[in-house]
XYZ file of N, CA and C in Angstrom:
771
model
N 0.831 -1.190 0.000
C 0.000 0.000 0.000
C 0.876 1.255 0.000
N 0.231 2.419 0.111
C 0.972 3.679 0.023
C 1.990 3.824 1.151
N 1.601 3.412 2.361
C 2.522 3.533 3.502
C 3.768 2.688 3.283
N 3.590 1.464 2.803
C 4.730 0.589 2.537
C 5.647 1.194 1.480
N 5.062 1.833 0.489
C 5.862 2.448 -0.572
C 6.711 3.591 -0.024
N 6.140 4.407 0.863
C 6.904 5.500 1.472
C 8.044 4.965 2.337
N 7.741 3.942 3.123
C 8.768 3.342 3.985
C 9.906 2.776 3.139
N 9.552 2.081 2.045
C 10.561 1.490 1.163
C 11.427 2.578 0.526
N 10.794 3.661 0.086
C 11.543 4.764 -0.525
C 12.517 5.377 0.481
N 12.044 5.591 1.692
C 12.868 6.201 2.744
C 14.083 5.329 3.056
N 13.834 4.030 3.252
C 14.926 3.110 3.604
C 15.923 2.957 2.469
N 15.424 2.897 1.243
C 16.310 2.727 0.094
C 17.223 3.941 -0.065
N 16.657 5.126 0.087
C 17.462 6.338 -0.061
C 18.479 6.459 1.054
N 18.078 6.102 2.248
C 19.007 6.161 3.384
C 20.180 5.212 3.168
N 19.885 4.002 2.707
C 20.954 3.033 2.440
C 21.861 3.530 1.319
N 21.250 4.087 0.274
C 22.016 4.586 -0.867
C 23.021 5.656 -0.441
N 22.584 6.547 0.448
C 23.450 7.652 0.861
C 24.473 7.215 1.899
N 24.014 6.589 2.975
C 24.898 6.347 4.116
C 25.769 5.098 3.965
N 25.510 4.282 2.960
C 26.366 3.121 2.734
C 27.318 3.337 1.557
N 27.436 4.587 1.129
C 28.363 4.927 0.053
C 29.690 5.362 0.647
N 30.712 4.518 0.509
C 31.997 4.789 1.139
C 32.737 5.974 0.527
N 32.408 6.318 -0.702
C 33.147 7.389 -1.389
C 32.738 8.787 -0.912
N 31.666 8.886 -0.136
C 31.197 10.192 0.325
C 31.721 10.505 1.721
N 32.042 11.757 1.951
C 32.401 12.191 3.297
C 31.137 12.257 4.149
N 31.316 12.321 5.477
C 30.168 12.410 6.369
C 29.383 13.698 6.112
N 30.100 14.780 5.832
C 29.425 16.049 5.542
C 28.607 15.956 4.257
N 29.176 15.273 3.255
C 28.464 15.118 1.980
C 27.216 14.257 2.163
N 27.333 13.209 2.972
C 26.176 12.351 3.255
C 25.073 13.151 3.948
N 25.481 13.949 4.929
C 24.507 14.747 5.669
C 23.803 15.745 4.748
N 24.571 16.345 3.822
C 23.987 17.318 2.894
C 22.996 16.652 1.951
N 23.364 15.479 1.431
C 22.474 14.756 0.524
C 21.198 14.311 1.246
N 21.367 13.858 2.482
C 20.209 13.407 3.253
C 19.269 14.573 3.534
N 19.841 15.721 3.849
C 19.029 16.902 4.101
C 18.230 17.303 2.860
N 18.865 17.197 1.687
C 18.182 17.526 0.433
C 17.004 16.594 0.181
N 17.167 15.338 0.560
C 16.101 14.346 0.353
C 15.010 14.451 1.405
N 15.422 14.597 2.665
C 14.498 14.455 3.786
C 13.404 15.520 3.788
N 13.757 16.766 3.515
C 12.763 17.834 3.535
C 11.623 17.600 2.557
N 11.922 17.481 1.265
C 10.852 17.219 0.291
C 10.106 15.907 0.539
N 10.835 14.887 0.995
C 10.182 13.602 1.252
C 9.099 13.742 2.311
N 9.437 14.364 3.442
C 8.457 14.469 4.516
C 7.349 15.461 4.192
N 7.642 16.442 3.350
C 6.574 17.337 2.902
C 5.530 16.548 2.112
N 6.017 15.667 1.237
C 5.125 14.813 0.444
C 4.404 13.792 1.332
N 5.142 13.187 2.235
C 4.579 12.171 3.133
C 3.512 12.773 4.049
N 3.803 13.929 4.606
C 2.851 14.572 5.516
C 1.573 14.987 4.792
N 1.714 15.490 3.554
C 0.524 15.886 2.794
C -0.350 14.679 2.470
N 0.285 13.567 2.100
C -0.472 12.354 1.784
C -1.268 11.882 3.005
N -0.650 11.939 4.178
C -1.339 11.515 5.385
C -2.425 12.506 5.790
N -2.150 13.801 5.604
C -3.160 14.815 5.911
C -4.395 14.628 5.035
N -4.171 14.370 3.746
C -5.290 14.124 2.836
C -6.054 12.865 3.226
N -5.311 11.832 3.614
C -5.961 10.573 4.011
C -6.826 10.777 5.252
N -6.325 11.580 6.203
C -7.120 11.877 7.399
C -8.408 12.613 7.020
N -8.267 13.666 6.230
C -9.408 14.513 5.876
C -10.501 13.725 5.154
N -10.090 12.784 4.304
C -11.036 12.048 3.472
C -11.623 10.812 4.159
N -11.151 10.509 5.381
C -11.574 9.241 6.002
C -11.879 9.366 7.493
N -12.435 10.495 7.916
C -12.691 10.674 9.349
C -13.755 9.726 9.902
N -14.421 8.988 9.019
C -15.425 8.027 9.480
C -14.900 6.596 9.519
N -13.599 6.405 9.254
C -13.056 5.042 9.287
C -11.616 5.044 9.795
N -11.051 3.843 9.963
C -9.759 3.697 10.641
C -8.593 4.313 9.871
N -8.735 4.519 8.580
C -7.648 5.130 7.803
C -7.249 6.473 8.414
N -8.217 7.228 8.885
C -7.935 8.539 9.481
C -7.085 8.401 10.739
N -7.333 7.381 11.532
C -6.560 7.156 12.759
C -5.115 6.820 12.410
N -4.950 5.925 11.454
C -3.613 5.522 11.020
C -2.835 6.727 10.483
N -3.500 7.535 9.646
C -2.851 8.705 9.064
C -2.480 9.724 10.134
N -3.370 9.935 11.082
C -3.118 10.914 12.133
C -1.961 10.477 13.026
N -1.852 9.199 13.281
C -0.707 8.697 14.041
C 0.608 9.031 13.343
N 0.613 8.931 12.032
C 1.847 9.166 11.268
C 2.319 10.611 11.314
N 1.381 11.540 11.461
C 1.746 12.960 11.351
C 1.416 13.751 12.610
N 1.161 13.059 13.718
C 0.741 13.770 14.930
C 1.791 14.754 15.430
N 3.073 14.510 15.129
C 4.125 15.410 15.603
C 4.184 16.704 14.800
N 3.431 16.772 13.712
C 3.421 17.981 12.890
C 2.443 19.032 13.422
N 1.651 18.662 14.401
C 0.596 19.552 14.885
C 0.851 19.982 16.321
N 0.353 21.169 16.649
C 0.378 21.612 18.035
C -0.622 20.773 18.827
N -0.522 20.827 20.143
C -1.450 20.067 20.974
C -2.883 20.543 20.770
N -3.069 21.843 20.590
C -4.425 22.369 20.359
C -4.992 21.838 19.045
N -4.148 21.782 18.011
C -4.590 21.248 16.722
C -4.925 19.765 16.838
N -4.083 19.022 17.554
C -4.333 17.588 17.738
C -5.647 17.355 18.470
N -5.925 18.172 19.457
C -7.167 18.045 20.197
C -8.360 18.183 19.247
N -8.301 19.173 18.363
C -9.388 19.391 17.394
C -9.504 18.226 16.415
N -8.362 17.769 15.907
C -8.373 16.693 14.922
C -8.908 15.391 15.521
N -8.528 15.096 16.748
C -9.026 13.886 17.406
C -10.533 13.970 17.640
N -11.000 15.147 17.993
C -12.427 15.312 18.267
C -13.282 15.253 17.006
N -12.664 15.450 15.844
C -13.400 15.379 14.586
C -13.612 13.947 14.095
N -12.906 13.002 14.701
C -13.082 11.606 14.302
C -14.488 11.125 14.647
N -14.987 10.183 13.871
C -16.330 9.642 14.085
C -16.457 9.070 15.499
N -17.643 9.162 16.097
C -17.850 8.647 17.461
C -17.394 7.201 17.632
N -17.587 6.400 16.599
C -17.189 5.001 16.699
C -15.694 4.793 16.810
N -14.911 5.796 16.389
C -13.452 5.695 16.460
C -12.894 6.216 17.781
N -13.702 6.962 18.523
C -13.216 7.591 19.749
C -12.776 6.557 20.791
N -13.323 5.348 20.723
C -12.988 4.324 21.706
C -11.866 3.398 21.238
N -11.344 3.653 20.036
C -10.256 2.796 19.546
C -9.018 3.007 20.412
N -8.262 1.938 20.650
C -7.109 2.018 21.557
C -6.062 3.017 21.082
N -5.890 3.166 19.760
C -4.907 4.121 19.260
C -5.351 5.562 19.519
N -6.629 5.809 19.368
C -7.163 7.152 19.644
C -7.047 7.450 21.138
N -7.398 6.488 21.961
C -7.277 6.665 23.408
C -5.821 6.932 23.805
N -4.885 6.234 23.148
C -3.462 6.435 23.447
C -3.019 7.842 23.081
N -3.444 8.328 21.914
C -3.078 9.685 21.502
C -3.688 10.714 22.435
N -4.922 10.478 22.871
C -5.580 11.406 23.785
C -4.885 11.414 25.153
N -4.461 10.248 25.604
C -3.763 10.159 26.888
C -2.454 10.942 26.831
N -1.707 10.790 25.748
C -0.448 11.523 25.591
C -0.709 13.022 25.502
N -1.758 13.393 24.801
C -2.116 14.806 24.672
C -2.441 15.404 26.041
N -3.224 14.694 26.837
C -3.567 15.178 28.177
C -2.315 15.318 29.044
N -1.366 14.377 28.893
C -0.119 14.453 29.664
C 0.692 15.676 29.250
N 0.753 15.956 27.961
C 1.509 17.131 27.503
C 0.855 18.425 27.972
N -0.461 18.471 27.988
C -1.150 19.674 28.446
C -0.891 19.925 29.932
N -0.793 18.852 30.719
C -0.526 19.015 32.150
C 0.943 19.288 32.433
N 1.807 19.073 31.423
C 3.239 19.370 31.570
C 3.670 20.352 30.479
N 2.770 21.254 30.151
C 3.053 22.238 29.110
C 3.928 23.362 29.663
N 4.422 24.214 28.757
C 5.218 25.363 29.172
C 4.410 26.219 30.131
N 5.039 26.596 31.222
C 4.378 27.385 32.249
C 3.899 26.559 33.426
N 3.812 25.234 33.258
C 3.396 24.356 34.351
C 4.592 23.979 35.224
N 4.317 23.642 36.480
C 5.354 23.129 37.357
C 5.670 21.680 36.974
N 6.925 21.291 37.151
C 7.331 19.932 36.762
C 6.575 18.877 37.562
N 6.429 17.707 36.942
C 5.855 16.546 37.607
C 6.985 15.573 37.930
N 7.084 15.194 39.170
C 8.193 14.346 39.608
C 7.946 12.882 39.237
N 9.004 12.108 39.174
C 8.914 10.659 39.003
C 10.158 10.032 39.613
N 10.067 8.751 39.874
C 11.177 8.000 40.479
C 11.545 6.839 39.571
N 12.841 6.644 39.370
C 13.345 5.566 38.514
C 14.371 4.752 39.298
N 14.308 3.431 39.176
C 15.339 2.564 39.747
C 16.471 2.482 38.731
N 17.389 3.431 38.818
C 18.401 3.635 37.791
C 19.726 2.967 38.164
N 20.433 2.466 37.147
C 21.772 1.906 37.367
C 22.749 3.057 37.530
N 23.401 3.115 38.686
C 24.287 4.241 39.006
C 25.760 3.848 38.985
N 26.051 2.586 38.710
C 27.437 2.126 38.664
C 27.478 0.632 38.399
N 28.678 0.065 38.465
C 28.873 -1.361 38.219
C 29.678 -1.993 39.348
N 29.393 -3.246 39.644
C 30.170 -3.975 40.637
C 31.549 -4.325 40.068
N 32.429 -4.803 40.927
C 33.772 -5.212 40.497
C 33.824 -6.685 40.109
N 32.681 -7.323 40.083
C 32.631 -8.736 39.734
C 32.928 -8.933 38.251
N 33.150 -10.192 37.864
C 33.388 -10.530 36.456
C 32.290 -11.501 36.023
N 31.412 -11.107 35.083
C 31.339 -9.759 34.498
C 30.715 -8.765 35.464
N 31.001 -7.470 35.282
C 30.420 -6.460 36.176
C 28.893 -6.456 36.082
N 28.248 -6.188 37.200
C 26.792 -6.136 37.248
C 26.343 -4.727 37.659
N 25.222 -4.261 37.118
C 24.741 -2.915 37.478
C 24.384 -2.810 38.960
N 24.654 -1.649 39.507
C 24.237 -1.312 40.866
C 23.112 -0.287 40.744
N 21.959 -0.583 41.330
C 20.782 0.263 41.150
C 20.507 1.117 42.386
N 19.918 2.273 42.121
C 19.495 3.154 43.195
C 18.303 3.972 42.717
N 17.407 4.328 43.626
C 16.270 5.156 43.246
C 16.733 6.587 42.964
N 16.355 7.085 41.793
C 16.694 8.447 41.386
C 15.390 9.159 41.038
N 15.240 10.381 41.535
C 14.054 11.183 41.254
C 14.413 12.344 40.345
N 13.453 12.767 39.529
C 13.672 13.972 38.732
C 13.944 15.152 39.654
N 13.280 15.170 40.809
C 13.450 16.266 41.763
C 14.830 16.274 42.423
N 15.635 15.250 42.197
C 17.036 15.308 42.636
C 17.793 16.386 41.875
N 17.276 16.750 40.703
C 17.939 17.731 39.837
C 17.074 18.960 39.576
N 15.800 18.750 39.323
C 14.902 19.840 38.925
C 14.302 20.508 40.155
N 14.196 21.849 40.110
C 13.647 22.603 41.229
C 14.659 22.871 42.317
N 15.940 22.712 41.997
C 17.015 22.900 42.976
C 17.799 24.189 42.751
N 17.241 25.118 41.976
C 17.909 26.400 41.786
C 18.714 26.524 40.507
N 18.702 25.478 39.680
C 19.413 25.509 38.400
C 18.426 25.404 37.243
N 18.836 25.917 36.096
C 18.157 25.582 34.852
C 18.579 24.168 34.485
N 17.631 23.333 34.103
C 17.928 21.935 33.781
C 17.358 21.590 32.411
N 18.207 21.066 31.544
C 17.785 20.569 30.241
C 17.638 19.057 30.340
N 16.404 18.564 30.224
C 16.134 17.129 30.316
C 16.038 16.555 28.917
N 16.849 15.527 28.663
C 16.972 14.906 27.343
C 16.428 13.486 27.393
N 15.264 13.267 26.779
C 14.727 11.909 26.638
C 15.408 11.247 25.446
N 16.023 10.070 25.651
C 16.762 9.399 24.590
C 16.746 7.888 24.823
N 17.352 7.133 23.905
C 17.579 5.710 24.095
C 18.768 5.293 23.233
N 19.537 4.300 23.650
C 20.743 3.942 22.903
C 20.497 3.369 21.518
N 19.288 2.870 21.241
C 18.986 2.333 19.908
C 18.543 3.424 18.942
N 18.317 4.630 19.447
C 17.695 5.711 18.680
C 18.741 6.542 17.948
N 18.809 6.387 16.613
C 19.775 7.125 15.812
C 19.649 8.636 15.937
N 18.446 9.200 15.778
C 18.294 10.647 15.932
C 18.725 11.144 17.312
N 18.487 10.323 18.355
C 18.915 10.709 19.709
C 20.431 10.849 19.761
N 21.119 9.870 19.182
C 22.583 9.907 19.221
C 23.141 11.037 18.370
N 22.442 11.384 17.302
C 22.891 12.516 16.485
C 22.648 13.852 17.186
N 21.713 13.874 18.140
C 21.439 15.105 18.884
C 22.457 15.349 20.001
N 23.105 14.285 20.471
C 24.014 14.409 21.613
C 25.131 15.431 21.380
N 25.810 15.445 20.217
C 26.851 16.474 20.023
C 26.311 17.894 20.134
N 25.066 18.115 19.722
C 24.457 19.442 19.844
C 24.245 19.800 21.308
N 23.750 18.823 22.075
C 23.562 19.042 23.511
C 24.913 19.294 24.178
N 25.917 18.508 23.788
C 27.234 18.640 24.415
C 27.845 20.017 24.164
N 27.671 20.546 22.943
C 28.215 21.870 22.647
C 27.580 22.946 23.525
N 26.275 22.863 23.726
C 25.588 23.830 24.582
C 25.996 23.622 26.043
N 26.153 22.368 26.444
C 26.571 22.057 27.813
C 27.965 22.611 28.091
N 28.855 22.465 27.125
C 30.219 22.976 27.298
C 30.229 24.499 27.390
N 29.257 25.133 26.745
C 29.187 26.591 26.758
C 28.554 27.128 28.042
N 27.522 26.428 28.548
C 26.743 26.964 29.660
C 26.815 26.141 30.946
N 27.357 24.917 30.871
C 27.392 24.056 32.048
C 28.116 24.722 33.203
N 27.538 24.641 34.390
C 28.137 25.269 35.563
C 27.135 25.336 36.680
N 27.303 26.311 37.557
C 26.479 26.369 38.758
C 25.013 26.694 38.459
N 24.742 27.313 37.289
C 23.363 27.720 36.994
C 22.658 26.827 35.979
N 23.375 25.870 35.375
C 22.802 25.077 34.289
C 23.299 23.644 34.344
N 22.376 22.700 34.169
C 22.720 21.283 34.158
C 21.952 20.577 33.051
N 22.534 19.530 32.515
C 21.863 18.635 31.573
C 21.647 17.301 32.267
N 20.495 16.711 32.085
C 20.198 15.367 32.583
C 19.610 14.577 31.425
N 20.188 13.422 31.127
C 19.636 12.545 30.091
C 18.904 11.384 30.751
N 17.726 11.065 30.230
C 16.957 9.944 30.752
C 16.683 8.959 29.624
N 17.139 7.734 29.795
C 16.971 6.697 28.786
C 15.633 5.996 28.989
N 14.804 6.040 27.964
C 13.467 5.434 28.017
C 13.353 4.358 26.935
N 12.408 3.469 27.114
C 12.082 2.447 26.114
C 13.325 1.635 25.697
N 14.198 1.348 26.654
C 15.411 0.596 26.320
C 15.063 -0.823 25.875
N 15.837 -1.325 24.918
C 15.564 -2.649 24.351
C 16.618 -3.679 24.722
N 17.712 -3.223 25.315
C 18.816 -4.116 25.670
C 19.177 -3.910 27.135
N 20.048 -4.762 27.694
C 20.435 -4.591 29.100
C 20.955 -3.180 29.384
N 20.770 -2.740 30.627
C 21.092 -1.364 30.979
C 22.568 -1.028 30.769
N 23.432 -2.041 30.798
C 24.854 -1.771 30.571
C 25.095 -1.219 29.166
N 24.273 -1.615 28.210
C 24.384 -1.067 26.857
C 24.123 0.435 26.888
N 23.132 0.850 27.656
C 22.849 2.279 27.800
C 24.035 2.994 28.424
N 24.604 2.420 29.469
C 25.736 3.040 30.158
C 26.942 3.144 29.234
N 27.207 2.080 28.496
C 28.351 2.079 27.575
C 28.150 3.085 26.445
N 26.929 3.147 25.916
C 26.637 4.077 24.825
C 26.793 5.521 25.291
N 26.305 5.809 26.490
C 26.435 7.161 27.039
C 27.904 7.546 27.176
N 28.729 6.593 27.615
C 30.160 6.869 27.755
C 30.808 7.099 26.399
N 30.451 6.270 25.427
C 31.014 6.397 24.079
C 30.653 7.741 23.441
N 29.456 8.242 23.741
C 28.988 9.497 23.161
C 29.462 10.724 23.933
N 30.201 10.497 25.015
C 30.710 11.624 25.794
C 29.638 12.372 26.544
N 28.652 11.646 27.034
C 27.553 12.277 27.780
C 27.976 12.432 29.244
N 28.856 13.382 29.478
C 29.464 13.544 30.798
C 28.652 14.482 31.686
N 27.359 14.195 31.754
C 26.433 14.882 32.644
C 25.564 13.819 33.307
N 24.755 14.151 34.278
C 23.981 13.129 34.991
C 23.090 12.301 34.063
N 23.039 11.002 34.361
C 22.268 10.053 33.563
C 21.223 9.361 34.431
N 20.023 9.236 33.904
C 18.994 8.372 34.484
C 18.694 7.311 33.436
N 18.795 6.047 33.801
C 18.524 4.977 32.835
C 17.493 4.013 33.410
N 17.182 2.993 32.625
C 16.227 1.973 33.067
C 14.864 2.585 33.376
N 14.493 3.619 32.612
C 13.270 4.373 32.926
C 12.003 3.752 32.354
N 12.146 2.809 31.430
C 10.958 2.176 30.883
C 10.049 3.160 30.162
N 8.748 3.120 30.471
C 7.762 3.940 29.777
C 7.186 5.063 30.646
N 7.242 4.914 31.966
C 6.474 5.777 32.856
C 6.835 7.260 32.711
N 8.130 7.583 32.726
C 8.540 8.995 32.654
C 8.076 9.631 31.352
N 8.205 8.890 30.246
C 7.762 9.406 28.950
C 6.249 9.608 28.948
N 5.515 8.695 29.552
C 4.059 8.817 29.597
C 3.637 10.015 30.444
N 4.332 10.273 31.539
C 3.996 11.412 32.402
C 4.109 12.721 31.643
N 5.125 12.806 30.761
C 5.364 14.040 30.010
C 4.785 13.994 28.593
N 4.038 12.950 28.282
C 3.390 12.868 26.978
C 4.375 12.767 25.828
N 5.534 12.181 26.083
C 6.566 12.043 25.051
C 6.237 10.828 24.192
N 6.007 11.064 22.900
C 5.670 9.974 21.983
C 6.802 9.666 21.015
N 7.796 10.518 20.951
C 8.934 10.292 20.065
C 10.181 10.904 20.680
N 11.314 10.282 20.433
C 12.583 10.782 20.959
C 13.563 11.023 19.811
N 14.513 11.954 20.015
C 14.785 12.716 21.236
C 13.708 13.753 21.508
N 13.545 14.060 22.784
C 12.613 15.115 23.197
C 13.283 15.879 24.332
N 13.315 17.204 24.206
C 14.011 18.041 25.174
C 13.040 18.949 25.909
N 13.273 19.095 27.211
C 12.485 19.989 28.049
C 13.443 20.840 28.873
N 13.213 22.144 28.917
C 14.017 23.049 29.736
C 13.192 23.487 30.941
N 13.736 23.241 32.139
C 13.097 23.626 33.394
C 13.800 24.841 33.986
N 13.024 25.702 34.619
C 13.587 26.838 35.322
C 14.097 26.440 36.692
N 14.779 27.357 37.382
C 15.358 27.046 38.697
C 14.347 26.556 39.725
N 13.092 27.011 39.623
C 12.072 26.579 40.583
C 11.315 25.340 40.122
N 11.652 24.819 38.934
C 10.983 23.628 38.418
C 9.899 23.913 37.403
N 9.705 25.185 37.066
C 8.719 25.525 36.040
C 9.201 25.066 34.668
N 8.300 24.510 33.874
C 8.635 24.104 32.514
C 8.672 25.358 31.641
N 9.850 25.665 31.102
C 10.027 26.887 30.323
C 9.815 26.650 28.834
N 10.397 25.577 28.319
C 10.281 25.255 26.895
C 10.348 23.748 26.732
N 9.751 23.252 25.648
C 9.866 21.829 25.349
C 9.649 21.608 23.853
N 10.237 20.524 23.348
C 10.024 20.145 21.961
C 10.967 20.785 20.964
N 11.984 21.501 21.395
C 12.952 22.098 20.478
C 14.041 21.075 20.152
N 14.840 21.340 19.123
C 15.864 20.368 18.743
C 16.928 21.040 17.884
N 18.020 20.306 17.635
C 19.119 20.836 16.837
C 19.944 21.835 17.627
N 21.186 22.042 17.196
C 22.067 22.940 17.936
C 21.473 24.335 18.063
N 20.967 24.869 16.949
C 20.420 26.229 16.975
C 19.212 26.318 17.907
N 18.360 25.293 17.870
C 17.175 25.300 18.719
C 17.517 25.187 20.192
N 18.471 24.309 20.512
C 18.887 24.137 21.913
C 19.570 25.400 22.423
N 20.472 25.944 21.601
C 21.193 27.156 21.995
C 20.221 28.311 22.228
N 19.254 28.467 21.334
C 18.287 29.562 21.475
C 17.482 29.410 22.762
N 17.039 28.184 23.063
C 16.233 27.951 24.268
C 17.015 28.257 25.524
N 18.244 27.770 25.582
C 19.062 27.934 26.789
C 19.552 29.367 26.924
N 20.051 29.951 25.836
C 20.638 31.287 25.917
C 19.598 32.358 26.236
N 18.324 32.083 25.901
C 17.271 33.046 26.216
C 17.213 33.315 27.712
N 17.531 32.307 28.530
C 17.429 32.451 29.981
C 18.787 32.641 30.658
N 19.860 32.131 30.060
C 21.142 32.180 30.745
C 22.036 33.337 30.309
N 21.680 34.041 29.246
C 22.504 35.176 28.830
C 22.131 36.424 29.640
């Protein structure tokens, strides 16, 4: 079907570009950027049209899931409410509504919502080393008088790993007594040591929360990663959903300059 064709096109182009040894990394990134923009413009329009033409059947739900990140929460609320009454009870619609409600309760201007994670904080000296766990709360960092950038990520997530150098550059510029970065690994698919090793390899030399599962992401209505949230010194949510070096720098520098 149409969705399979888009997925096949995306994967084929990605393989064509990133598996070409003759290209530099910069050249690969430039070619991918040239492809990605027009591709998603076409993909998003196709899904938007499918939603509009099928609000009385499941096609609209499937299409809306594909492009939900393109809309503001207010727009999503309207689009979900336009679905036929018979679709309102579908599990996918309920899931999108639950995430929407979580984002509204943790929107910019709201006070942070705390959570507790049984996070691996180190390794034993045994062979092989085993994780040592301890309860870690978001409030161990947020609401303590610093600006805190919270980074939702996972070691299997390519876009998350590509965002880390951008976060690191901003951290190196602003890290200190007034600013901290905290990364929280969610939806992990492998043992927690993989997360710890990946964080070390990526130079994530700021506080880490791992083994978070789904709960923290659900509390903040995070449906895709990476996802960044900036908290004020008192724990107020200042900004969320920005990305890229320019976006991160703009969010942080607005308050720390």
